[in-house]
């Protein structure tokens, strides 16, 4: 099973990629919907699904064309089955079923989070070619912030995760609060470049004795500062709505202070988990792993070798879905399996007894 076409439509990117041997990216096509959703300040699920319908076939065909392969050269099709937005998942899954059926190819359903994990296995700058198990995985995306100890392919022990907001969700909400727009992570990173991270004293939730995270207190503390700056009254009752009279200096300083607080906790808790579990290597993945400060701090402070995919493989893409299918399903079913369903809240299968 060497050549796999990956399909990913779990959120707001329609993506297809052809990957050889689970590592070599022959093509990677992403049709982003960012401009569409920007005017709503976040992903509008119904619009996302409709956009996927329009984009999925051209994107898949483009991935094959860029790879220079035809349908008959493929060994399997891999598609994100969940977690994600139900309507968006269904578009990708049904399109992939149609392609598998039409071309008599095996169809492999992939967990989106395992896709993010396997982005670390792709041949790309920042990824280490050889991996030594057990390794520590930090998934930081819009929907998840999780630490796993990975003992082998498909073998995960969940160490902890967020008890409220995911890190990316916090970036998105605070960006909206600061009037910085969507998507929040890159907007905060840009604004923070002109700000002072020590300007505001924001809380870090260390949750000692656990490998869990919490970002909602940090979000609320940022809201209180914004309320005070705007009205002089922290109890003014302003909600997380777009548009703000903050000055560019205030925006930049708040963005920098918020980003520093999130990164402090992510770095501190990841390194502590690695030390506590005896992991030999750290793999970081998910959209927030595109954050430059997080990357720099992990790179300089980690005593262990660290894998971090390049930015285009941190955010949602289909190469990671094809890679996960390759490593998790060495023997694909011989015929298309068409009875799989989209599962919006699909979770990672963790090792029993942990
Ligand atoms: O993995 P991803 O593309 O989609 C999900 O599976 O959720 O992650 C998207 C998240 C968004 O919350 C976005 O704001 C965040 O990743 N993100 C960033 C950066 N780029 C994307 N967060 C911080 N800094 C960035 N540079
Ligand atoms: Zn994702």
Tab-separated table of C-alpha atoms and ligand atoms in Angstrom:
chain	number	residue	atom	x	y	z
A	1	UNK	CA	0.000	0.000	0.000
A	2	UNK	CA	2.397	2.635	-1.178
A	3	UNK	CA	0.426	5.431	-2.842
A	4	UNK	CA	-2.453	6.967	-0.893
A	5	UNK	CA	-4.784	9.832	-1.812
A	6	UNK	CA	-5.740	11.683	1.384
A	7	UNK	CA	-8.938	13.724	1.694
A	8	UNK	CA	-9.621	16.166	4.563
A	9	UNK	CA	-12.754	18.295	5.060
A	10	UNK	CA	-13.312	18.301	8.829
A	11	UNK	CA	-13.507	22.074	9.254
A	12	UNK	CA	-12.854	24.963	6.861
A	13	UNK	CA	-10.131	23.631	4.549
A	14	UNK	CA	-10.894	21.395	1.579
A	15	UNK	CA	-7.704	19.407	1.160
A	16	UNK	CA	-6.334	16.514	-0.900
A	17	UNK	CA	-2.811	15.111	-1.141
A	18	UNK	CA	-0.962	12.158	-2.599
A	19	UNK	CA	1.634	10.593	-0.277
A	20	UNK	CA	4.044	7.760	-1.089
A	21	UNK	CA	5.126	5.323	1.601
A	22	UNK	CA	3.512	7.392	4.365
A	23	UNK	CA	6.251	10.013	4.146
A	24	UNK	CA	6.905	11.464	0.724
A	25	UNK	CA	4.434	14.184	-0.283
A	26	UNK	CA	3.893	14.023	-4.050
A	27	UNK	CA	1.223	16.738	-3.970
A	28	UNK	CA	-0.645	18.791	-1.421
A	29	UNK	CA	-3.628	20.970	-2.338
A	30	UNK	CA	-5.598	23.065	0.162
A	31	UNK	CA	-8.591	25.249	-0.794
A	32	UNK	CA	-8.997	27.512	2.199
A	33	UNK	CA	-12.302	29.125	3.163
A	34	UNK	CA	-10.738	31.744	5.429
A	35	UNK	CA	-11.959	34.738	3.388
A	36	UNK	CA	-15.513	33.393	3.420
A	37	UNK	CA	-15.661	32.863	7.196
A	38	UNK	CA	-13.764	36.046	8.104
A	39	UNK	CA	-16.905	38.144	7.682
A	40	UNK	CA	-18.664	36.004	10.330
A	41	UNK	CA	-15.702	36.142	12.738
A	42	UNK	CA	-15.440	32.336	12.804
A	43	UNK	CA	-16.365	29.171	10.934
A	44	UNK	CA	-20.006	29.141	9.755
A	45	UNK	CA	-20.692	25.365	9.592
A	46	UNK	CA	-23.407	25.369	6.918
A	47	UNK	CA	-21.366	27.594	4.604
A	48	UNK	CA	-18.299	25.414	5.208
A	49	UNK	CA	-20.147	22.275	4.083
A	50	UNK	CA	-21.437	23.971	0.937
A	51	UNK	CA	-17.959	25.213	0.049
A	52	UNK	CA	-16.582	21.688	0.484
A	53	UNK	CA	-19.203	20.410	-1.989
A	54	UNK	CA	-17.974	22.866	-4.601
A	55	UNK	CA	-14.261	22.365	-3.978
A	56	UNK	CA	-13.796	18.675	-3.231
A	57	UNK	CA	-13.655	17.198	-6.757
A	58	UNK	CA	-11.440	19.895	-8.335
A	59	UNK	CA	-9.121	19.734	-5.304
A	60	UNK	CA	-8.808	15.929	-5.522
A	61	UNK	CA	-8.209	16.083	-9.277
A	62	UNK	CA	-5.597	18.794	-8.806
A	63	UNK	CA	-3.806	16.650	-6.197
A	64	UNK	CA	-3.588	13.755	-8.663
A	65	UNK	CA	-2.473	16.063	-11.492
A	66	UNK	CA	0.251	17.703	-9.387
A	67	UNK	CA	1.486	14.272	-8.272
A	68	UNK	CA	1.492	13.125	-11.895
A	69	UNK	CA	-0.469	9.953	-11.109
A	70	UNK	CA	-3.786	8.571	-12.326
A	71	UNK	CA	-6.487	6.813	-10.291
A	72	UNK	CA	-5.169	3.415	-11.366
A	73	UNK	CA	-1.802	4.108	-9.708
A	74	UNK	CA	-3.351	4.603	-6.250
A	75	UNK	CA	-3.376	1.862	-3.625
A	76	UNK	CA	-6.016	3.408	-1.358
A	77	UNK	CA	-8.018	6.507	-0.467
A	78	UNK	CA	-7.844	7.813	3.103
A	79	UNK	CA	-10.451	10.229	4.428
A	80	UNK	CA	-11.069	12.065	7.704
A	81	UNK	CA	-13.958	10.375	9.488
A	82	UNK	CA	-14.008	12.641	12.584
A	83	UNK	CA	-13.829	14.552	14.831
A	84	UNK	CA	-15.042	17.737	13.148
A	85	UNK	CA	-18.118	19.516	11.848
A	86	UNK	CA	-20.686	16.874	10.884
A	87	UNK	CA	-21.753	18.508	7.601
A	88	UNK	CA	-18.168	19.142	6.519
A	89	UNK	CA	-17.047	15.618	7.383
A	90	UNK	CA	-19.950	14.119	5.434
A	91	UNK	CA	-18.948	15.915	2.241
A	92	UNK	CA	-15.400	14.552	2.299
A	93	UNK	CA	-16.461	11.081	3.390
A	94	UNK	CA	-19.152	10.734	0.746
A	95	UNK	CA	-16.908	12.112	-1.991
A	96	UNK	CA	-14.194	9.643	-0.964
A	97	UNK	CA	-16.690	6.767	-0.971
A	98	UNK	CA	-17.713	7.709	-4.504
A	99	UNK	CA	-14.110	7.841	-5.672
A	100	UNK	CA	-13.274	4.524	-3.982
A	101	UNK	CA	-16.306	2.834	-5.492
A	102	UNK	CA	-15.756	4.261	-8.976
A	103	UNK	CA	-12.105	3.216	-9.048
A	104	UNK	CA	-12.357	-0.002	-6.968
A	105	UNK	CA	-9.993	1.303	-4.308
A	106	UNK	CA	-9.881	0.522	-0.574
A	107	UNK	CA	-11.244	3.336	1.603
A	108	UNK	CA	-9.641	4.021	4.985
A	109	UNK	CA	-11.366	6.229	7.566
A	110	UNK	CA	-8.873	8.269	9.606
A	111	UNK	CA	-9.221	10.069	12.944
A	112	UNK	CA	-8.364	13.742	12.361
A	113	UNK	CA	-6.269	13.875	15.550
A	114	UNK	CA	-4.232	10.868	14.488
A	115	UNK	CA	-3.767	12.724	11.210
A	116	UNK	CA	-2.241	15.651	13.115
A	117	UNK	CA	0.024	13.246	15.014
A	118	UNK	CA	1.259	11.623	11.796
A	119	UNK	CA	2.064	15.035	10.253
A	120	UNK	CA	5.285	14.479	12.234
A	121	UNK	CA	6.133	11.440	10.078
A	122	UNK	CA	6.051	13.287	6.751
A	123	UNK	CA	9.341	14.108	5.003
A	124	UNK	CA	9.612	17.811	5.728
A	125	UNK	CA	11.967	20.283	7.367
A	126	UNK	CA	11.536	20.209	11.156
A	127	UNK	CA	10.441	16.547	11.229
A	128	UNK	CA	12.932	13.950	12.403
A	129	UNK	CA	13.140	10.992	10.041
A	130	UNK	CA	13.736	8.336	12.706
A	131	UNK	CA	11.355	8.132	15.621
A	132	UNK	CA	12.038	6.405	18.939
A	133	UNK	CA	9.074	5.155	20.960
A	134	UNK	CA	7.859	5.991	23.501
A	135	UNK	CA	7.486	9.581	22.404
A	136	UNK	CA	5.494	12.456	23.805
A	137	UNK	CA	2.865	14.066	21.567
A	138	UNK	CA	1.441	17.545	22.132
A	139	UNK	CA	-1.632	18.192	19.963
A	140	UNK	CA	-2.537	21.894	19.970
A	141	UNK	CA	-5.315	22.805	17.569
A	142	UNK	CA	-8.543	24.792	17.417
A	143	UNK	CA	-10.496	21.973	19.031
A	144	UNK	CA	-7.901	20.079	21.087
A	145	UNK	CA	-5.032	20.491	23.500
A	146	UNK	CA	-3.854	17.029	24.507
A	147	UNK	CA	-0.728	15.289	25.740
A	148	UNK	CA	-0.280	11.643	24.758
A	149	UNK	CA	2.499	9.174	25.425
A	150	UNK	CA	2.785	7.199	22.192
A	151	UNK	CA	4.225	3.721	22.734
A	152	UNK	CA	4.011	2.532	19.143
A	153	UNK	CA	1.990	3.115	15.977
A	154	UNK	CA	-1.629	3.642	17.020
A	155	UNK	CA	-0.821	3.109	20.711
A	156	UNK	CA	-1.618	6.160	22.791
A	157	UNK	CA	-1.746	6.743	26.522
A	158	UNK	CA	-3.602	9.986	27.237
A	159	UNK	CA	-1.722	11.914	29.904
A	160	UNK	CA	-3.962	14.955	30.052
A	161	UNK	CA	-5.626	17.706	28.102
A	162	UNK	CA	-7.598	20.878	28.407
A	163	UNK	CA	-10.395	20.943	30.936
A	164	UNK	CA	-12.079	23.887	29.182
A	165	UNK	CA	-10.962	25.772	26.039
A	166	UNK	CA	-8.443	24.390	23.559
A	167	UNK	CA	-5.378	26.597	23.045
A	168	UNK	CA	-6.421	27.519	19.485
A	169	UNK	CA	-9.942	28.283	20.656
A	170	UNK	CA	-8.482	30.660	23.261
A	171	UNK	CA	-6.383	32.361	20.561
A	172	UNK	CA	-9.487	32.737	18.382
A	173	UNK	CA	-11.704	34.099	21.186
A	174	UNK	CA	-9.116	36.541	22.495
A	175	UNK	CA	-8.338	37.771	18.957
A	176	UNK	CA	-12.011	38.526	18.535
A	177	UNK	CA	-12.092	40.285	21.899
A	178	UNK	CA	-9.111	42.434	20.895
A	179	UNK	CA	-10.688	43.231	17.525
A	180	UNK	CA	-7.955	41.385	15.629
A	181	UNK	CA	-10.151	39.248	13.396
A	182	UNK	CA	-10.163	35.633	12.236
A	183	UNK	CA	-8.332	33.278	12.321
A	184	UNK	CA	-7.153	34.373	15.725
A	185	UNK	CA	-3.828	32.560	16.108
A	186	UNK	CA	-1.995	34.201	13.201
A	187	UNK	CA	-3.688	37.571	13.991
A	188	UNK	CA	-2.467	37.495	17.605
A	189	UNK	CA	0.987	36.415	16.513
A	190	UNK	CA	1.210	39.354	14.080
A	191	UNK	CA	-0.071	41.897	16.605
A	192	UNK	CA	2.187	40.518	19.357
A	193	UNK	CA	5.284	41.165	17.257
A	194	UNK	CA	4.887	44.897	18.024
A	195	UNK	CA	3.952	44.412	21.697
A	196	UNK	CA	5.553	43.904	25.104
A	197	UNK	CA	4.848	40.533	26.679
A	198	UNK	CA	5.431	41.939	30.175
A	199	UNK	CA	2.930	44.768	29.676
A	200	UNK	CA	0.059	42.943	31.364
A	201	UNK	CA	0.313	40.388	34.135
A	202	UNK	CA	-1.913	37.536	32.944
A	203	UNK	CA	-2.465	34.280	34.866
A	204	UNK	CA	-0.980	30.880	34.007
A	205	UNK	CA	-3.007	27.843	35.097
A	206	UNK	CA	-0.383	25.261	36.041
A	207	UNK	CA	-2.845	22.704	37.525
A	208	UNK	CA	-0.041	21.078	39.534
A	209	UNK	CA	0.077	17.311	39.816
A	210	UNK	CA	-1.743	16.863	36.491
A	211	UNK	CA	-0.884	16.992	32.801
A	212	UNK	CA	-4.065	19.007	32.179
A	213	UNK	CA	-4.466	22.508	30.793
A	214	UNK	CA	-6.941	25.330	31.369
A	215	UNK	CA	-7.207	28.502	29.313
A	216	UNK	CA	-10.585	29.921	30.303
A	217	UNK	CA	-9.226	31.880	33.301
A	218	UNK	CA	-6.638	33.494	31.061
A	219	UNK	CA	-9.357	34.409	28.576
A	220	UNK	CA	-11.517	35.951	31.310
A	221	UNK	CA	-8.550	37.875	32.760
A	222	UNK	CA	-7.891	39.323	29.299
A	223	UNK	CA	-11.565	40.273	28.994
A	224	UNK	CA	-11.444	42.082	32.355
A	225	UNK	CA	-8.420	44.115	31.229
A	226	UNK	CA	-10.165	45.037	27.972
A	227	UNK	CA	-13.260	46.117	29.922
A	228	UNK	CA	-11.129	48.245	32.227
A	229	UNK	CA	-9.240	49.828	29.320
A	230	UNK	CA	-12.462	50.605	27.464
A	231	UNK	CA	-14.690	51.805	30.256
A	232	UNK	CA	-12.582	52.002	33.392
A	233	UNK	CA	-14.921	49.367	34.833
A	234	UNK	CA	-13.983	45.657	34.874
A	235	UNK	CA	-17.622	44.802	35.539
A	236	UNK	CA	-18.995	46.673	32.524
A	237	UNK	CA	-20.428	43.403	31.258
A	238	UNK	CA	-18.925	43.645	27.758
A	239	UNK	CA	-19.177	40.296	26.005
A	240	UNK	CA	-16.860	38.708	23.445
A	241	UNK	CA	-18.045	40.748	20.478
A	242	UNK	CA	-16.027	41.953	17.515
A	243	UNK	CA	-14.920	45.562	17.213
A	244	UNK	CA	-13.088	47.403	19.958
A	245	UNK	CA	-11.807	50.896	20.631
A	246	UNK	CA	-8.478	49.600	21.971
A	247	UNK	CA	-5.452	51.484	20.642
A	248	UNK	CA	-2.962	49.595	18.441
A	249	UNK	CA	-0.447	49.750	21.327
A	250	UNK	CA	-2.954	48.214	23.753
A	251	UNK	CA	-3.872	45.546	21.207
A	252	UNK	CA	-0.226	44.678	20.596
A	253	UNK	CA	0.693	44.562	24.300
A	254	UNK	CA	-2.344	42.462	25.195
A	255	UNK	CA	-1.696	40.107	22.276
A	256	UNK	CA	1.951	39.697	23.331
A	257	UNK	CA	1.053	39.177	26.995
A	258	UNK	CA	-1.656	36.634	26.137
A	259	UNK	CA	0.566	34.740	23.699
A	260	UNK	CA	3.387	34.593	26.275
A	261	UNK	CA	1.015	33.185	28.903
A	262	UNK	CA	-0.300	30.421	26.599
A	263	UNK	CA	3.173	29.512	25.386
A	264	UNK	CA	4.629	29.462	28.935
A	265	UNK	CA	2.075	26.855	29.982
A	266	UNK	CA	2.302	24.766	26.799
A	267	UNK	CA	6.107	24.617	26.981
A	268	UNK	CA	6.287	24.100	30.748
A	269	UNK	CA	3.724	21.317	30.882
A	270	UNK	CA	5.008	19.545	27.770
A	271	UNK	CA	8.577	19.422	29.070
A	272	UNK	CA	7.367	18.315	32.514
A	273	UNK	CA	5.304	15.497	30.946
A	274	UNK	CA	8.275	14.376	28.856
A	275	UNK	CA	10.482	14.252	31.945
A	276	UNK	CA	7.849	12.441	34.028
A	277	UNK	CA	7.216	9.711	31.453
A	278	UNK	CA	10.733	9.055	30.206
A	279	UNK	CA	9.791	9.854	26.610
A	280	UNK	CA	12.751	9.902	24.247
A	281	UNK	CA	11.426	12.492	21.842
A	282	UNK	CA	8.700	15.151	21.559
A	283	UNK	CA	6.326	15.582	18.603
A	284	UNK	CA	4.265	18.759	18.359
A	285	UNK	CA	1.356	19.129	15.942
A	286	UNK	CA	-1.892	20.992	15.185
A	287	UNK	CA	-2.600	24.555	14.058
A	288	UNK	CA	-1.176	26.261	17.158
A	289	UNK	CA	2.138	24.465	16.508
A	290	UNK	CA	2.511	27.027	13.702
A	291	UNK	CA	3.104	29.680	16.391
A	292	UNK	CA	6.637	31.038	16.107
A	293	UNK	CA	7.131	31.780	19.813
A	294	UNK	CA	5.982	28.268	20.780
A	295	UNK	CA	8.329	26.722	18.219
A	296	UNK	CA	11.305	28.818	19.279
A	297	UNK	CA	10.816	28.166	22.981
A	298	UNK	CA	10.362	24.410	22.558
A	299	UNK	CA	13.376	24.270	20.286
A	300	UNK	CA	15.648	26.095	22.731
A	301	UNK	CA	14.327	24.681	26.012
A	302	UNK	CA	13.700	21.015	25.208
A	303	UNK	CA	16.453	18.673	26.387
A	304	UNK	CA	14.953	16.026	24.059
A	305	UNK	CA	14.962	15.917	20.260
A	306	UNK	CA	11.835	17.555	18.942
A	307	UNK	CA	9.794	17.145	15.749
A	308	UNK	CA	7.707	20.065	14.509
A	309	UNK	CA	6.197	19.979	11.027
A	310	UNK	CA	6.489	23.061	8.818
A	311	UNK	CA	3.582	25.525	9.061
A	312	UNK	CA	1.639	24.168	6.075
A	313	UNK	CA	1.549	20.734	7.747
A	314	UNK	CA	0.588	22.082	11.200
A	315	UNK	CA	-2.763	23.459	10.049
A	316	UNK	CA	-5.359	21.137	8.521
A	317	UNK	CA	-4.143	19.290	5.426
A	318	UNK	CA	-4.647	15.957	3.698
A	319	UNK	CA	-1.041	14.746	3.578
A	320	UNK	CA	-1.270	13.973	7.297
A	321	UNK	CA	-4.434	11.927	6.709
A	322	UNK	CA	-2.704	9.820	4.050
A	323	UNK	CA	0.334	9.365	6.338
A	324	UNK	CA	-1.822	8.184	9.260
A	325	UNK	CA	-3.609	5.686	7.009
A	326	UNK	CA	-0.291	4.281	5.835
A	327	UNK	CA	1.151	3.685	9.312
A	328	UNK	CA	-2.072	2.548	10.985
A	329	UNK	CA	-3.371	0.265	8.239
A	330	UNK	CA	-0.403	-1.538	6.707
A	331	UNK	CA	-2.846	-3.924	5.015
A	332	UNK	CA	-5.803	-2.068	3.544
A	333	UNK	CA	-9.060	-3.910	2.940
A	334	UNK	CA	-9.076	-5.312	-0.610
A	335	UNK	CA	-12.351	-3.692	-1.661
A	336	UNK	CA	-13.988	-0.340	-0.972
A	337	UNK	CA	-15.595	-0.267	2.471
A	338	UNK	CA	-18.608	1.974	2.019
A	339	UNK	CA	-20.452	1.590	5.322
A	340	UNK	CA	-18.327	4.040	7.324
A	341	UNK	CA	-20.069	7.044	8.800
A	342	UNK	CA	-18.888	10.517	9.795
A	343	UNK	CA	-18.437	10.745	13.572
A	344	UNK	CA	-18.363	14.372	14.733
A	345	UNK	CA	-17.058	13.515	18.228
A	346	UNK	CA	-14.744	10.618	17.303
A	347	UNK	CA	-12.063	10.179	19.977
A	348	UNK	CA	-8.640	8.604	19.844
A	349	UNK	CA	-8.528	4.993	20.923
A	350	UNK	CA	-6.330	4.985	24.008
A	351	UNK	CA	-4.581	2.011	25.564
A	352	UNK	CA	-6.695	0.010	27.971
A	353	UNK	CA	-6.115	0.462	31.679
A	354	UNK	CA	-4.549	3.912	31.505
B	1	LIG	O1	-5.293	22.180	13.423
B	1	LIG	P1	-6.107	23.313	12.917
B	1	LIG	O2	-5.784	23.872	11.553
B	1	LIG	O3	-7.635	22.971	12.934
B	1	LIG	C1	-8.206	22.199	13.932
B	1	LIG	O4	-8.145	20.950	13.818
B	1	LIG	O5	-8.704	22.824	14.913
B	1	LIG	O6	-5.961	24.470	14.018
B	1	LIG	C2	-6.589	25.703	13.867
B	1	LIG	C3	-6.225	26.549	15.067
B	1	LIG	C4	-6.999	27.864	15.123
B	1	LIG	O7	-7.525	28.021	16.412
B	1	LIG	C5	-5.929	28.901	14.815
B	1	LIG	O8	-6.181	30.152	15.430
B	1	LIG	C6	-4.689	28.247	15.371
B	1	LIG	O9	-4.828	26.894	15.024
B	1	LIG	N1	-3.461	28.783	14.774
B	1	LIG	C7	-2.518	29.437	15.491
B	1	LIG	C8	-1.541	29.863	14.559
B	1	LIG	N2	-1.924	29.437	13.310
B	1	LIG	C9	-3.102	28.773	13.473
B	1	LIG	N3	-2.433	29.702	16.809
B	1	LIG	C10	-1.353	30.402	17.231
B	1	LIG	N4	-0.390	30.875	16.393
B	1	LIG	C11	-0.434	30.620	15.067
B	1	LIG	N5	0.507	31.075	14.257
B	2	LIG	ZN1	-7.011	20.035	12.736
